[in-house]
Amino acid sequence: MVGKKSGRALLREEGLERTDNNLELSTWPVVNMINQKNYYTEFLKRDDQYLAYRAPQEEERNRMVREARDKDRALAQGLPTDGTSEQPEDSAMDEGGGTIGPRDDYASKLIVLHVGSQNLRIGLGTDALPKTVPMVIARKWHENESEEDGGEPAPKRLKLDGAVPASALPEKWFGDEFANQYQTMCSELRTRMRLNKRRVLPNTKELVVNYNRRTPPDVISEHNDVNRIDWTEIPPNPNNAPQFFTGHDALRIPEKSNPRYKLFWPIRNGVFNERDYSNRNQIYHDISKIFEEAFKNQLGITRLKDLVNYRCVFIIPDLYERTYVTTMLDILIRDLGIGKVCLQQESLSASFGAGYSSTCVVDIGAQKISICCVDEGMCIEDSRINLKMGGADVTETFIKMMLFDHFPYGEMNLKRRYDFLLAEELKSKYCSMDEGTVTVLSQEFFLRASGQDTRKYYFKTYDETMLSVMGFFKPSIFDNSRKLEGRRKIVPRSVDLYDGSPNDPQSLAQLAVIEAASGKTPAVNGAVETPALTATPSRPAPYNLLSRLNETELTPRSSVAGSPAPEGTPNPDRDTPMGDADSQPLIFRDPVLEKIKLAEERDKVLPVIPLDAAILESLAQGARGEDRKLRDFFGGIMLIGGGSKTPGIGAFLETRLRELRPFYGKEILVGPPPREFDPQVVCWKGGSVFGRLSSSGNDSWISRGEYDVLGSRLLNNKCMFVW
């Protein structure tokens, strides 16, 4: 009989005894749980823990150390210590990639860029005025822009049926709608002139039409033309021809060149040109090439690696798109290699350049009009307006009106480069908003084309010079048919990183303009009726618990969770709870999807309304109900941009505003920038003034090192405006 065995013996015989020598199963250290009653952290609670704040302080500290070291070295060598010694080219760089040098080098190493739809203004901080370069690039192509679409001209002519040739009926070229609007505007102008006690002669239109119809041009040989144009030379061998031209050289390429070149304008109506491009990278590449050639030809910076020693103030629109800003920043820092970049809004730069602390800036550009109220060095967010019309629409309308009145050069085609330059010259020379110039005047111009003799044309004008600019106040006369073509086709909309909702900034004034342009909200006394909104979309309204209560009874609604459906009952809509049979089921709404649909609907509406109504809407949103501030803005309306150089437009706009707001007649004042400053370069000058300020207290500079680490997330801390 076997005796009873102990437990230790059983473990040893069964192989269950522990023989691992008390070794741990893993060498990974075991972290004990913290005591949640007594713990404290300083993570992201101090400014020096942010790279965006810490890097400028470290740079300033390094600069002070460098200056002290240079001063000690100068004292030891017996050199002057007043800081007059020049900074060497191969000076040391800080962590951000910028040069640490004396403050005197800031202006000479400062680049100011103002990009427009038609022109690029670029210059150094030491320049009094910027250089103007057309924002265009010409690339090798199988056909030029005037040969596309079967050679269809611009402005577009209608094809007439019948035996009568189209050249004999200029009144029918642009359709009945344009003809009726043109005749209506002529009648309204005559009525207005009679009310202002101005003499209106009868049969003036017939005099102009008969003269333009029968006057032939004079032919001038090339050697007798003292103002002949130097066209861009193309090598005889097409294989040796450059791949692209930029700026003025691109506009002076002969139409029949071998090989053919096509013009590309990467910016249209203040945004990326998605209509003429099929690839997003090609847009970015063209912009980069235009900048690079401007640096070489206008600033003398021949090597891109030298740009690491430069700072750049880049002027962006007031109501910008995030994709546009981040793309431009990526081009400047990563593609071109600029050391530091600062972003500045157009209206704020204009107030800097003009020296105004409180003003309403109306920037009439080539293809967009920007309106914004500036108060104490900040753009008022809800007052920003961006209208998709400008001086280019005036040029096209002026040519259409002249062709309607039998312009002697009936073959004018704005797609041809020399005709485009001629049209811009005629508009700037003859268009005016002064009623005193509305009379029959004899004019002349020279037509210069490559490979042709110069022709001198004689013509007469009457009211076309004023009615074309009147399109700012009656934009239906403009051709707006292709402005939204290709929108959001290749450049996506910026969305939030977390929920995917659109996050481009909006303003109450712009939303009111879109509502009025879509026809949902009519104009009231010349101003737009503001939609009932409680907050800017960029700042969502706070959650209100009372909104969930019924308006008629103060009892809460029934529970959202309905009764479970019987088995086998089809329920295709999983977001709709199954409620009672006699009660309407509640439908869950996706706020992100609603924002996306709302943004898509806004993109389908072209924001174009009369200029005076847009200004009144911007002023109303900028004043925020304060009468004193509204009167201050009325007295500081400043017109800038190329379109503001039209004679008499300021006085005419001032008269229109006084007619719409008679109670503020004494306060309303519309004028150009002070000191007879060129209104086209006010924004650029303001950026130059801002860039020359001391950078020690300016935290808005984005360096290469910071951008490589954080990317566009830096803009939340670096921008002086709400990003």
XYZ file of C-alpha atoms in Angstrom:
723
model
C 0.000 0.000 0.000
C 1.407 3.302 -1.149
C 1.539 6.066 1.396
C 0.124 9.551 0.903
C 2.483 11.998 -0.930
C 3.023 15.612 0.014
C 2.100 18.567 -2.215
C 5.733 19.475 -2.924
C 6.418 15.918 -4.086
C 3.405 16.024 -6.388
C 4.601 19.307 -7.950
C 8.051 17.829 -8.502
C 6.746 14.608 -10.051
C 4.132 16.299 -12.247
C 6.602 18.897 -13.509
C 4.642 21.837 -12.122
C 7.288 23.120 -9.774
C 8.635 26.594 -10.658
C 12.246 26.414 -11.717
C 12.736 29.776 -13.544
C 14.985 31.244 -10.888
C 12.563 34.216 -10.369
C 13.408 35.774 -13.759
C 10.986 38.312 -15.263
C 9.122 37.400 -18.425
C 10.120 40.698 -20.080
C 12.920 43.231 -19.738
C 10.546 46.124 -20.463
C 10.307 48.320 -17.369
C 7.012 48.336 -15.562
C 5.590 51.833 -15.050
C 3.484 52.170 -11.968
C 0.201 54.030 -12.247
C 0.314 57.664 -11.172
C -1.568 59.001 -8.238
C -4.297 61.025 -9.938
C -4.930 63.006 -6.788
C -1.498 64.633 -6.753
C 0.004 65.222 -10.168
C 0.899 68.347 -12.155
C 2.329 69.055 -15.586
C 3.484 72.153 -17.447
C 3.107 70.661 -20.914
C 2.165 73.411 -23.443
C 1.422 75.884 -20.646
C 4.268 78.296 -21.382
C 5.065 80.205 -24.555
C 8.641 78.989 -24.660
C 7.346 75.449 -25.177
C 6.014 76.423 -28.636
C 8.524 76.302 -31.453
C 6.802 79.216 -33.161
C 7.483 81.433 -30.122
C 10.794 79.982 -29.023
C 12.634 80.240 -32.362
C 12.386 84.072 -32.707
C 13.625 84.531 -29.145
C 16.570 82.232 -29.765
C 17.366 84.079 -32.989
C 17.308 87.448 -31.239
C 19.518 86.098 -28.469
C 21.986 84.738 -31.027
C 21.986 88.080 -32.813
C 22.805 89.951 -29.607
C 25.611 87.513 -28.841
C 26.991 87.940 -32.334
C 26.888 91.740 -32.143
C 28.645 91.692 -28.758
C 31.312 89.340 -30.130
C 31.850 91.560 -33.182
C 32.102 94.613 -30.962
C 34.741 92.977 -28.750
C 36.695 91.893 -31.818
C 36.526 95.425 -33.247
C 37.767 96.923 -29.958
C 40.661 94.487 -29.890
C 41.649 95.372 -33.471
C 41.144 99.107 -33.034
C 38.265 99.296 -35.574
C 35.202 101.559 -35.231
C 32.359 100.005 -33.253
C 29.432 102.041 -34.670
C 28.192 99.131 -36.793
C 29.336 100.543 -40.133
C 31.252 97.438 -41.149
C 29.629 95.472 -43.933
C 28.026 92.102 -43.373
C 29.883 89.356 -45.293
C 27.949 87.318 -47.817
C 28.835 84.014 -46.178
C 27.564 85.037 -42.755
C 26.293 82.464 -40.312
C 22.692 81.383 -40.352
C 20.362 80.693 -37.509
C 18.300 77.566 -37.004
C 15.491 78.908 -39.181
C 17.747 79.416 -42.172
C 17.881 83.225 -42.050
C 20.977 85.341 -41.756
C 21.865 86.885 -38.419
C 23.080 90.341 -39.341
C 22.750 93.983 -38.325
C 19.451 95.774 -38.665
C 20.746 97.927 -41.541
C 20.697 94.890 -43.815
C 16.994 94.227 -43.294
C 15.792 96.636 -45.989
C 18.341 95.537 -48.603
C 17.532 91.867 -47.906
C 13.758 92.384 -47.937
C 11.568 91.331 -50.883
C 7.966 92.543 -51.125
C 5.609 90.583 -53.405
C 2.083 91.592 -54.400
C 0.507 89.118 -56.818
C -2.464 90.179 -58.917
C -4.515 88.525 -61.614
C -2.836 90.584 -64.325
C 0.326 92.091 -62.832
C 2.986 91.155 -60.304
C 4.538 93.973 -58.283
C 7.931 93.136 -56.856
C 10.727 95.131 -55.279
C 13.255 95.354 -52.474
C 12.692 97.166 -49.208
C 15.090 99.898 -50.330
C 13.119 100.639 -53.522
C 10.845 103.661 -53.595
C 8.479 102.057 -56.113
C 8.069 98.434 -57.221
C 8.640 96.899 -60.615
C 5.503 95.817 -62.457
C 5.672 92.509 -64.337
C 2.757 90.875 -66.199
C 1.685 87.750 -64.324
C 1.872 85.581 -67.455
C 4.055 82.854 -68.909
C 4.264 81.779 -72.574
C 5.023 78.111 -73.237
C 5.627 76.139 -76.399
C 2.295 74.911 -77.708
C 0.795 73.507 -80.877
C -1.271 76.701 -81.339
C -1.484 80.125 -79.758
C -4.444 81.422 -77.793
C -5.956 83.298 -80.773
C -6.072 80.076 -82.842
C -7.959 78.036 -80.256
C -11.637 77.128 -80.673
C -11.389 77.586 -84.417
C -10.062 81.130 -84.116
C -13.123 82.454 -82.265
C -12.412 86.082 -81.334
C -12.941 87.859 -78.041
C -15.290 89.542 -77.403
C -17.336 86.755 -78.945
C -19.377 87.630 -82.032
C -22.632 85.914 -82.851
C -22.847 84.074 -86.167
C -25.415 85.803 -88.359
C -27.576 83.944 -90.838
C -28.645 85.315 -94.183
C -27.058 86.944 -97.184
C -26.013 90.102 -95.326
C -22.346 89.824 -94.258
C -21.617 89.999 -90.544
C -19.203 92.900 -91.058
C -22.100 95.107 -92.136
C -24.097 94.574 -88.947
C -21.950 95.354 -85.901
C -25.144 96.078 -83.940
C -26.045 92.371 -84.169
C -22.663 90.950 -83.179
C -23.309 90.700 -79.439
C -26.980 89.766 -79.323
C -30.177 91.567 -78.490
C -29.636 91.477 -74.738
C -26.432 93.490 -74.914
C -27.977 95.886 -77.432
C -30.996 96.515 -75.201
C -28.864 97.072 -72.100
C -26.555 99.396 -74.006
C -29.461 101.456 -75.337
C -31.021 101.621 -71.873
C -27.774 102.876 -70.331
C -27.479 105.512 -73.076
C -30.985 106.765 -72.326
C -30.351 106.860 -68.576
C -27.124 108.816 -69.097
C -28.868 111.395 -71.297
C -31.584 111.816 -68.674
C -29.000 112.238 -65.930
C -27.088 114.820 -67.946
C -30.253 116.840 -68.578
C -31.045 116.822 -64.850
C -27.516 118.116 -64.195
C -28.089 120.988 -66.669
C -25.653 119.598 -69.221
C -26.173 120.132 -72.913
C -27.122 117.015 -74.883
C -26.838 117.394 -78.656
C -29.243 115.453 -80.894
C -28.082 112.810 -83.369
C -24.699 112.424 -81.678
C -24.720 108.650 -82.085
C -25.363 108.959 -85.804
C -22.442 111.355 -86.167
C -20.092 108.938 -84.421
C -21.303 105.892 -86.373
C -21.102 107.600 -89.749
C -17.602 108.926 -89.085
C -16.248 105.602 -87.831
C -17.814 103.724 -90.735
C -16.274 105.721 -93.558
C -12.829 106.731 -92.208
C -9.996 104.570 -93.624
C -6.664 104.117 -91.797
C -3.308 105.566 -92.822
C -0.473 103.142 -93.492
C 2.946 104.051 -92.064
C 6.023 102.137 -93.129
C 8.127 100.576 -90.394
C 11.169 102.811 -90.905
C 8.983 105.910 -90.499
C 7.441 104.745 -87.197
C 9.515 106.279 -84.403
C 7.621 104.358 -81.688
C 7.870 100.925 -83.246
C 7.846 97.932 -80.913
C 10.792 95.624 -80.306
C 9.291 92.157 -80.547
C 10.701 89.161 -78.708
C 13.231 87.409 -80.920
C 12.773 83.692 -81.580
C 15.789 81.678 -82.866
C 15.464 80.520 -86.502
C 15.896 76.898 -85.435
C 12.750 75.821 -83.514
C 14.761 73.286 -81.542
C 16.854 76.079 -80.022
C 13.841 78.165 -78.994
C 13.378 78.606 -75.226
C 10.734 76.535 -73.531
C 9.031 79.552 -71.991
C 8.999 83.346 -71.715
C 7.626 85.413 -68.832
C 6.521 88.988 -68.256
C 6.768 91.585 -71.001
C 8.723 89.227 -73.252
C 5.780 86.823 -73.301
C 3.366 89.545 -74.448
C 5.723 90.613 -77.253
C 6.050 87.219 -78.940
C 4.854 87.416 -82.584
C 1.547 85.670 -83.233
C 2.916 83.621 -86.141
C 6.113 82.585 -84.382
C 7.807 79.280 -85.123
C 7.331 77.409 -82.835
C 4.001 78.624 -81.509
C 3.705 79.930 -77.952
C 0.572 80.086 -75.839
C -0.007 82.499 -72.964
C -0.974 81.080 -69.567
C -2.285 83.282 -66.753
C -1.999 81.195 -63.542
C -4.153 83.639 -61.518
C -7.714 84.499 -62.568
C -10.147 86.611 -60.541
C -7.803 86.471 -57.550
C -7.689 82.634 -57.373
C -5.931 79.863 -59.267
C -6.851 79.656 -62.942
C -8.522 76.265 -63.195
C -10.205 77.042 -66.514
C -7.086 77.037 -68.698
C -5.124 74.365 -66.813
C -5.655 70.646 -66.594
C -3.004 69.896 -63.967
C -2.631 71.446 -60.550
C 1.132 70.959 -60.483
C 1.456 72.900 -63.726
C -0.146 75.942 -62.083
C 2.317 75.774 -59.202
C 5.238 75.302 -61.563
C 4.261 78.302 -63.698
C 3.929 80.546 -60.646
C 7.320 79.395 -59.393
C 8.920 80.138 -62.778
C 7.374 83.620 -62.933
C 8.728 84.403 -59.463
C 12.143 83.007 -60.302
C 12.456 85.049 -63.507
C 11.278 88.176 -61.679
C 13.969 87.682 -59.039
C 16.620 87.364 -61.730
C 15.533 90.132 -64.117
C 14.027 92.691 -61.727
C 15.994 92.239 -58.479
C 19.305 90.941 -59.819
C 19.254 87.749 -57.728
C 20.795 85.340 -60.209
C 21.338 82.381 -57.863
C 18.429 80.789 -56.060
C 20.659 79.665 -53.186
C 21.197 83.346 -52.297
C 17.488 83.658 -51.440
C 18.182 81.984 -48.093
C 19.564 85.342 -46.928
C 16.391 87.236 -47.904
C 13.110 87.913 -46.184
C 9.840 88.203 -48.090
C 6.594 90.021 -47.272
C 3.867 88.331 -49.291
C 0.589 90.249 -49.620
C -2.520 88.046 -49.718
C -6.196 88.925 -50.346
C -8.383 89.994 -47.446
C -10.898 87.217 -48.044
C -8.373 84.562 -48.943
C -8.591 80.851 -49.614
C -6.457 78.639 -47.424
C -5.253 76.519 -50.339
C -4.034 79.636 -52.132
C -2.077 80.883 -49.115
C -0.500 77.550 -48.195
C 0.473 76.887 -51.814
C 2.131 80.278 -52.217
C 3.955 79.790 -48.920
C 5.170 76.378 -50.055
C 6.414 77.834 -53.357
C 8.329 80.639 -51.655
C 9.979 78.570 -48.915
C 10.454 75.103 -50.387
C 10.636 75.686 -54.144
C 12.507 78.999 -54.183
C 14.266 78.693 -50.813
C 13.535 82.110 -49.266
C 14.808 82.364 -45.693
C 11.757 83.918 -44.042
C 8.251 84.805 -45.199
C 5.594 87.038 -43.632
C 1.943 87.166 -44.720
C 0.085 90.468 -44.876
C -3.475 91.280 -45.946
C -4.090 93.740 -48.796
C -6.291 96.229 -46.968
C -4.033 96.304 -43.936
C -1.046 96.907 -46.197
C -2.944 99.715 -47.922
C -3.638 101.379 -44.573
C 0.074 101.098 -43.746
C 1.024 102.628 -47.068
C -1.479 105.483 -46.818
C -0.889 106.137 -43.117
C -4.554 105.719 -42.125
C -5.563 104.025 -38.889
C -9.277 103.798 -39.716
C -10.447 103.535 -43.303
C -12.572 101.594 -45.771
C -10.309 100.282 -48.533
C -11.850 99.720 -51.981
C -9.278 97.963 -54.178
C -10.379 97.911 -57.839
C -8.051 95.451 -59.517
C -7.937 93.938 -62.973
C -10.278 91.024 -62.293
C -11.549 91.479 -58.733
C -12.677 94.208 -56.357
C -11.756 93.872 -52.700
C -13.576 95.909 -50.028
C -12.650 95.858 -46.355
C -12.878 98.131 -43.313
C -9.666 98.590 -41.331
C -9.811 99.836 -37.758
C -6.750 100.338 -35.558
C -4.455 98.115 -37.567
C -6.853 95.177 -37.966
C -9.133 94.127 -40.801
C -12.708 93.734 -39.579
C -13.544 90.163 -40.520
C -17.251 90.533 -41.276
C -16.686 93.535 -43.574
C -14.561 91.710 -46.154
C -16.047 91.516 -49.663
C -14.566 90.018 -52.816
C -16.322 90.825 -56.111
C -15.324 88.926 -59.253
C -15.173 91.909 -61.610
C -12.600 94.564 -62.371
C -10.760 96.586 -64.962
C -10.528 93.704 -67.441
C -14.340 93.657 -67.669
C -14.302 97.383 -68.356
C -11.783 96.846 -71.164
C -13.876 94.146 -72.811
C -17.099 96.135 -72.455
C -15.456 99.277 -73.836
C -14.290 97.377 -76.932
C -17.764 95.838 -77.381
C -19.384 99.272 -77.231
C -16.865 100.699 -79.686
C -17.428 97.808 -82.089
C -21.180 98.288 -81.684
C -20.699 101.871 -82.912
C -18.783 100.724 -86.021
C -15.254 100.998 -84.677
C -12.944 101.360 -87.724
C -10.756 98.453 -86.559
C -13.518 95.857 -86.599
C -11.120 92.898 -86.526
C -10.026 93.608 -82.946
C -9.533 90.371 -81.062
C -8.575 90.508 -77.378
C -7.062 87.034 -77.659
C -4.299 88.496 -79.825
C -1.462 89.927 -77.794
C -1.042 93.216 -79.630
C -4.811 93.796 -79.626
C -4.931 93.116 -75.891
C -2.205 95.687 -75.242
C -3.950 98.149 -77.573
C -7.264 97.735 -75.755
C -5.620 98.382 -72.391
C -3.981 101.497 -73.815
C -7.272 102.825 -75.247
C -9.099 102.232 -71.970
C -6.501 103.983 -69.825
C -6.306 106.906 -72.264
C -9.948 107.633 -73.083
C -12.251 106.114 -70.424
C -13.552 108.561 -67.813
C -16.428 108.955 -65.354
C -16.605 112.716 -65.801
C -19.860 113.779 -67.462
C -18.078 116.766 -68.962
C -16.171 114.425 -71.292
C -19.378 112.886 -72.691
C -19.292 114.648 -76.033
C -18.240 113.860 -79.561
C -14.436 113.744 -79.535
C -12.015 112.858 -82.318
C -9.414 110.287 -81.291
C -6.636 108.313 -82.937
C -4.471 105.287 -82.272
C -1.679 103.292 -83.892
C -1.961 99.577 -84.609
C 1.395 97.825 -84.516
C 1.620 94.124 -85.328
C 4.655 91.969 -85.977
C 5.442 91.624 -89.701
C 2.930 94.338 -90.701
C 3.152 98.024 -91.422
C 1.870 100.386 -88.759
C -1.673 101.625 -89.328
C -3.026 104.869 -87.944
C -6.778 104.881 -87.271
C -9.063 107.855 -86.699
C -12.305 107.447 -84.792
C -14.805 109.340 -82.679
C -16.203 108.556 -79.236
C -19.275 109.751 -77.406
C -20.645 108.022 -74.301
C -18.798 104.682 -74.621
C -15.960 106.030 -72.519
C -18.266 106.520 -69.527
C -20.807 103.729 -69.961
C -18.128 101.038 -69.993
C -16.915 102.128 -66.536
C -20.563 102.428 -65.471
C -20.557 98.640 -65.514
C -19.184 98.725 -61.962
C -22.613 100.044 -60.924
C -24.572 97.941 -63.428
C -22.572 94.688 -63.680
C -25.164 92.958 -65.865
C -23.496 94.662 -68.860
C -20.347 92.616 -68.192
C -19.813 89.180 -69.688
C -19.816 86.871 -66.656
C -20.495 83.632 -68.525
C -17.059 82.002 -68.123
C -15.878 83.257 -64.756
C -17.013 80.141 -62.878
C -15.915 77.714 -65.573
C -13.645 75.019 -64.156
C -14.115 76.150 -60.560
C -12.906 73.477 -58.054
C -11.965 71.249 -60.980
C -8.304 70.617 -60.132
C -7.650 72.615 -56.938
C -9.637 71.125 -54.048
C -11.284 73.125 -51.329
C -9.510 73.385 -47.993
C -11.175 71.259 -45.311
C -10.760 70.808 -41.600
C -8.218 68.212 -40.561
C -10.518 66.503 -38.063
C -14.090 66.517 -39.377
C -13.555 67.310 -43.086
C -15.778 70.396 -43.161
C -14.835 73.441 -45.305
C -12.740 75.897 -43.325
C -12.153 78.784 -45.738
C -12.901 82.111 -44.002
C -16.211 83.809 -44.677
C -17.760 87.116 -43.710
C -21.292 88.314 -43.160
C -20.856 90.921 -45.873
C -19.702 88.345 -48.428
C -22.579 86.024 -47.536
C -25.007 88.897 -48.076
C -23.416 89.597 -51.460
C -23.798 85.947 -52.471
C -27.420 85.964 -51.374
C -28.106 89.095 -53.425
C -26.229 87.790 -56.466
C -28.219 84.551 -56.383
C -31.485 86.513 -56.329
C -32.614 85.228 -52.939
C -32.189 88.579 -51.193
C -33.158 91.731 -53.103
C -31.303 95.005 -52.745
C -32.848 97.466 -50.325
C -32.165 101.146 -51.017
C -28.997 100.305 -52.843
C -27.640 98.081 -50.100
C -27.922 94.366 -49.655
C -30.321 93.050 -47.074
C -28.179 91.103 -44.637
C -29.306 87.522 -44.070
C -30.299 86.504 -40.587
C -27.027 85.032 -39.359
C -25.792 84.998 -35.835
C -22.079 84.488 -36.286
C -19.339 84.095 -38.820
C -19.010 80.511 -40.096
C -15.416 80.492 -38.891
C -16.734 81.127 -35.375
C -19.680 78.767 -34.792
C -22.513 79.949 -32.586
C -22.562 78.574 -29.030
C -24.771 75.636 -28.310
C -28.160 76.659 -26.962
C -30.107 74.100 -24.973
C -33.361 76.061 -25.346
C -33.230 75.529 -29.091
C -34.083 71.886 -28.483
C -37.312 72.826 -26.759
C -40.524 73.211 -28.659
C -41.407 76.809 -29.474
C -45.076 76.361 -28.617
C -44.760 74.231 -25.509
C -41.989 74.219 -22.959
C -41.895 70.449 -22.589
C -38.934 68.528 -23.954
C -39.316 66.451 -27.050
C -39.755 62.728 -26.886
C -36.724 60.547 -26.600
C -34.618 60.228 -29.724
C -34.240 56.511 -29.177
C -37.459 55.039 -30.614
C -39.059 51.715 -29.922
C -37.265 48.768 -31.480
C -38.805 47.572 -34.712
C -40.178 44.042 -34.970
C -37.988 41.418 -36.522
C -38.107 41.358 -40.291
C -39.222 44.985 -40.622
C -37.133 46.679 -43.352
C -35.353 49.817 -42.212
C -33.204 51.112 -45.116
C -32.483 54.446 -43.461
C -30.366 53.598 -40.432
C -30.154 57.264 -39.418
C -33.939 57.560 -38.983
C -35.185 56.167 -35.654
C -38.394 54.236 -35.688
C -40.829 56.412 -33.784
C -44.525 56.151 -33.073
C -46.904 55.643 -35.939
C -48.784 58.911 -35.412
C -45.700 61.064 -34.812
C -43.297 62.281 -37.509
C -39.934 60.511 -37.211
C -36.904 62.555 -36.299
C -34.094 62.657 -38.850
C -30.505 62.978 -37.786
C -28.564 65.658 -39.681
C -24.905 65.468 -40.509
C -23.511 68.983 -39.861
C -20.359 68.291 -41.888
C -22.363 67.192 -44.916
C -24.583 70.259 -44.613
C -21.544 72.554 -44.557
C -20.116 70.861 -47.638
C -23.390 71.214 -49.539
C -23.700 74.852 -48.484
C -20.157 75.592 -49.659
C -20.865 73.892 -52.989
C -23.974 76.001 -53.466
C -22.014 79.168 -52.758
C -19.382 78.202 -55.315
C -22.090 78.092 -57.977
C -22.966 81.763 -57.384
C -20.782 84.477 -58.904
C -20.363 87.265 -56.295
C -21.111 90.282 -58.490
C -23.342 93.168 -57.356
C -23.169 96.962 -57.904
C -20.106 98.550 -56.354
C -22.005 101.140 -54.311
C -24.256 98.467 -52.769
C -21.221 96.348 -51.878
C -19.519 99.315 -50.176
C -22.609 100.078 -48.111
C -22.856 96.447 -47.033
C -19.200 96.375 -46.008
C -19.582 99.607 -44.038
C -22.682 98.310 -42.264
C -20.913 95.128 -41.168
C -17.728 96.990 -40.258
C -19.491 99.508 -38.016
C -21.468 96.773 -36.189
C -24.317 99.122 -35.400
C -22.177 101.955 -33.997
C -23.167 105.214 -35.629
C -19.932 107.001 -34.709
C -17.792 104.314 -36.280
C -20.017 104.246 -39.361
C -19.505 107.973 -39.834
C -15.750 107.517 -39.479
C -15.738 104.873 -42.185
C -17.921 107.014 -44.452
C -15.358 109.785 -44.158
C -12.384 107.547 -44.971
C -13.300 105.592 -48.117
C -10.036 105.149 -50.040
C -9.930 103.991 -53.665
C -6.822 102.065 -54.704
C -5.910 99.724 -57.531
C -5.558 100.290 -61.243
C -9.295 100.745 -61.775
C -9.353 103.680 -59.357
C -7.144 105.702 -61.725
C -10.131 106.291 -64.021
C -10.769 110.058 -63.978
C -13.874 111.042 -62.057
C -14.702 107.665 -60.552
C -14.185 108.899 -56.992
C -16.537 111.872 -57.387
C -19.144 109.724 -59.141
C -19.021 107.068 -56.403
C -19.301 109.742 -53.751
C -22.396 111.149 -55.457
C -23.989 107.706 -55.675
C -23.372 107.001 -51.990
C -24.865 110.370 -51.009
C -27.950 109.610 -53.057
C -28.365 106.255 -51.312
C -27.528 107.565 -47.813
C -28.676 111.204 -47.707
C -28.498 111.341 -43.888
C -24.713 110.897 -44.088
C -24.204 113.311 -46.959
C -21.772 115.557 -45.096
C -19.654 112.693 -43.748
C -19.265 110.731 -47.006
C -15.861 111.312 -48.543
C -14.283 109.172 -51.271
C -10.742 109.923 -52.286
C -7.448 108.499 -53.517
C -4.442 107.804 -51.256
C -2.829 110.908 -49.739
C 0.245 112.757 -50.973
C -0.609 112.030 -54.630
C 0.565 108.471 -54.172
C 0.082 106.033 -57.029
C -3.003 103.986 -56.055
C -1.633 100.917 -57.843
C 1.342 100.510 -55.502
C -0.196 101.470 -52.140
C -0.488 97.829 -51.036
C 3.098 97.123 -52.025
C 4.325 100.225 -50.208
C 2.494 99.217 -47.062
C 4.114 95.788 -47.172
C 7.502 97.462 -47.533
C 6.819 99.691 -44.517
C 5.750 96.709 -42.434
C 8.732 94.613 -43.492
C 11.199 97.315 -42.482
C 9.940 97.406 -38.919
C 12.147 95.866 -36.274
C 11.850 92.109 -36.413
C 12.784 91.642 -32.750
C 9.219 92.305 -31.630
C 7.592 90.836 -34.733
C 6.603 87.186 -34.367
C 4.918 86.881 -37.771
C 7.998 85.731 -39.713
C 7.960 82.080 -40.808
C 11.447 80.625 -41.150
C 12.524 77.624 -43.168
C 13.443 75.553 -40.137
C 10.070 76.081 -38.497
C 8.229 75.389 -41.736
C 10.122 72.148 -42.296
C 9.070 70.935 -38.852
C 5.487 72.155 -38.559
C 4.418 73.070 -42.116
C 1.294 75.174 -42.570
C 0.257 74.533 -38.949
C 2.533 77.465 -38.094
C -0.033 79.860 -39.536
C -2.219 79.464 -36.466
C 0.490 81.146 -34.366
C 2.242 83.308 -36.963
C -0.580 85.157 -38.705
C -1.685 88.500 -37.301
C -5.201 87.777 -38.568
C -7.526 84.909 -37.679
C -6.365 81.898 -39.660
